[in-house]
């Protein structure tokens, strides 16, 4: 992420450390329990476990970091998010800008095969080869592009077999069995 990191262990524990002002660490980071940088940035210097998952007996199998948010997937395919939601990165239309504790993203009604986070957006590939996005991939590039708070299917790209992303872009690789379709879409 942007100044923070997440670690997933073999025992399904998620540890985070680094900058934590926007809830991206998955727990409340109090001033008296953190290291302060530049008189305001709260930091956790050592990896600390996100207790929410253990307390609720949730076994995480995949994590992805965006700029100031974290997306996690459990063994049942449920998706969780914490951190910055100002542009819809956590697919929550609630009025909260930051989530310090992970929330289940209940607006996802499809099974995710693969998920990738960009700076302020997320792209997800389903088992059926459909691609969904949420957040705002154009933030700071195109201020007129509206944020997507509910996962939305990307139409017209054919059956997708893989996804990737960068700072402000996505790449999809389509099924090569149909030679009339483009092999990739950016």
Coordinates of C-alpha atoms in Angstrom, one line a residue, residues 40-183:
X40 CA 0.3 13.7 12.7
X41 CA 0.8 10.5 10.8
X42 CA 0.2 7.5 13.1
X43 CA 2.4 4.5 12.3
X44 CA 2.6 0.9 13.7
X45 CA 6.3 0.0 13.4
X46 CA 6.0 -3.7 14.0
X47 CA 3.6 -6.2 12.4
X48 CA 0.4 -6.5 14.4
X49 CA -2.4 -9.0 13.9
X50 CA -5.8 -7.9 12.8
X51 CA -7.7 -9.4 15.7
X52 CA -11.1 -9.0 14.0
X53 CA -10.6 -12.1 11.9
X54 CA -9.5 -14.2 14.8
X55 CA -12.2 -13.0 17.1
X56 CA -14.8 -13.9 14.4
X57 CA -13.1 -17.2 13.4
X58 CA -12.6 -15.9 9.8
X59 CA -9.8 -17.7 7.9
X60 CA -8.3 -15.3 5.3
X61 CA -6.7 -16.9 2.2
X62 CA -5.9 -13.8 0.1
X63 CA -5.1 -10.1 0.7
X64 CA -4.6 -7.2 -1.6
X65 CA -3.4 -3.6 -0.7
X66 CA -4.6 -0.5 -2.4
X67 CA -3.3 3.0 -1.6
X68 CA -4.9 3.3 1.8
X69 CA -7.1 0.3 2.0
X70 CA -6.9 -3.5 2.3
X71 CA -9.2 -6.2 0.7
X72 CA -9.3 -9.7 2.2
X73 CA -11.0 -12.9 1.1
X74 CA -11.8 -15.8 3.4
X75 CA -12.1 -19.5 2.8
X76 CA -15.8 -19.2 2.1
X77 CA -15.3 -16.6 -0.6
X78 CA -16.5 -13.7 1.5
X79 CA -14.7 -10.4 0.9
X80 CA -13.8 -7.9 3.6
X81 CA -12.4 -4.4 3.4
X82 CA -10.9 -1.8 5.7
X83 CA -9.3 1.6 5.3
X84 CA -10.2 4.4 2.9
X85 CA -13.7 4.2 1.3
X86 CA -13.8 7.9 0.1
X87 CA -14.0 6.8 -3.6
X88 CA -15.9 3.5 -3.1
X89 CA -12.7 1.3 -2.7
X90 CA -14.5 -0.9 -0.1
X91 CA -17.7 -1.2 -2.2
X92 CA -19.7 0.4 0.6
X93 CA -22.3 3.1 -0.1
X94 CA -22.4 4.0 3.7
X95 CA -21.4 7.5 4.6
X96 CA -18.2 6.4 6.4
X97 CA -15.0 7.6 4.8
X98 CA -12.7 5.3 6.7
X99 CA -13.2 1.8 8.3
X100 CA -10.7 1.0 11.0
X101 CA -12.2 -2.5 11.4
X102 CA -12.8 -4.8 8.5
X103 CA -16.3 -4.9 7.1
X104 CA -17.8 -7.7 5.0
X105 CA -18.5 -6.4 1.5
X106 CA -22.0 -7.7 1.2
X107 CA -22.6 -6.0 -2.2
X108 CA -20.6 -8.8 -3.8
X109 CA -23.0 -11.5 -5.0
X110 CA -20.5 -13.4 -7.3
X111 CA -17.7 -15.8 -6.5
X112 CA -14.3 -14.1 -6.9
X113 CA -11.5 -16.2 -8.5
X114 CA -9.0 -13.3 -8.4
X115 CA -8.9 -9.8 -7.1
X116 CA -6.4 -6.9 -7.7
X117 CA -6.2 -3.5 -6.1
X118 CA -5.0 -0.4 -7.9
X119 CA -4.4 3.0 -6.2
X120 CA -8.1 3.8 -5.5
X121 CA -10.0 1.0 -7.2
X122 CA -10.5 -2.7 -7.3
X123 CA -11.0 -5.2 -10.2
X124 CA -12.3 -8.7 -9.6
X125 CA -12.5 -11.8 -11.9
X126 CA -15.3 -14.3 -11.3
X127 CA -15.2 -18.1 -11.9
X128 CA -17.3 -17.5 -15.0
X129 CA -14.8 -15.1 -16.5
X130 CA -16.7 -11.9 -15.9
X131 CA -14.9 -8.8 -14.6
X132 CA -16.2 -6.4 -12.0
X133 CA -14.8 -3.1 -10.8
X134 CA -15.4 -0.6 -8.0
X135 CA -13.7 2.5 -6.6
X136 CA -12.3 5.1 -9.0
X137 CA -9.4 4.2 -11.3
X138 CA -9.2 7.7 -12.7
X139 CA -8.9 9.6 -9.4
X140 CA -6.5 12.5 -9.8
X141 CA -6.5 11.9 -13.6
X142 CA -10.1 12.7 -14.4
X143 CA -12.0 14.5 -11.6
X144 CA -15.2 14.2 -13.6
X145 CA -15.2 10.3 -13.5
X146 CA -17.7 9.2 -10.9
X147 CA -16.7 6.8 -8.2
X148 CA -18.3 3.3 -8.3
X149 CA -19.6 2.3 -4.8
X150 CA -21.3 -0.9 -5.9
X151 CA -19.3 -3.6 -7.8
X152 CA -20.2 -3.2 -11.5
X153 CA -19.7 -5.6 -14.3
X154 CA -17.4 -4.4 -17.2
X155 CA -19.3 -5.2 -20.4
X156 CA -18.0 -6.0 -23.8
X157 CA -14.7 -7.6 -23.0
X158 CA -15.5 -11.3 -23.5
X159 CA -14.7 -14.2 -21.2
X160 CA -11.6 -13.2 -19.2
X161 CA -9.0 -15.6 -17.9
X162 CA -6.7 -13.2 -16.1
X163 CA -6.5 -9.7 -14.7
X164 CA -3.8 -7.3 -13.6
X165 CA -3.6 -3.6 -12.6
X166 CA -1.3 -0.7 -12.1
X167 CA -1.6 2.7 -10.5
X168 CA -4.5 3.9 -12.6
X169 CA -5.2 1.1 -15.1
X170 CA -6.5 -2.4 -15.4
X171 CA -5.5 -5.1 -17.9
X172 CA -7.7 -8.1 -18.8
X173 CA -6.6 -11.2 -20.7
X174 CA -9.5 -12.8 -22.7
X175 CA -10.0 -16.4 -23.5
X176 CA -7.9 -17.1 -26.7
X177 CA -10.3 -19.8 -28.0
X178 CA -12.3 -17.1 -29.8
X179 CA -9.9 -15.6 -32.3
X180 CA -12.4 -12.9 -33.3
X181 CA -12.1 -11.2 -29.9
X182 CA -9.2 -9.1 -28.8
X183 CA -6.8 -11.1 -26.6

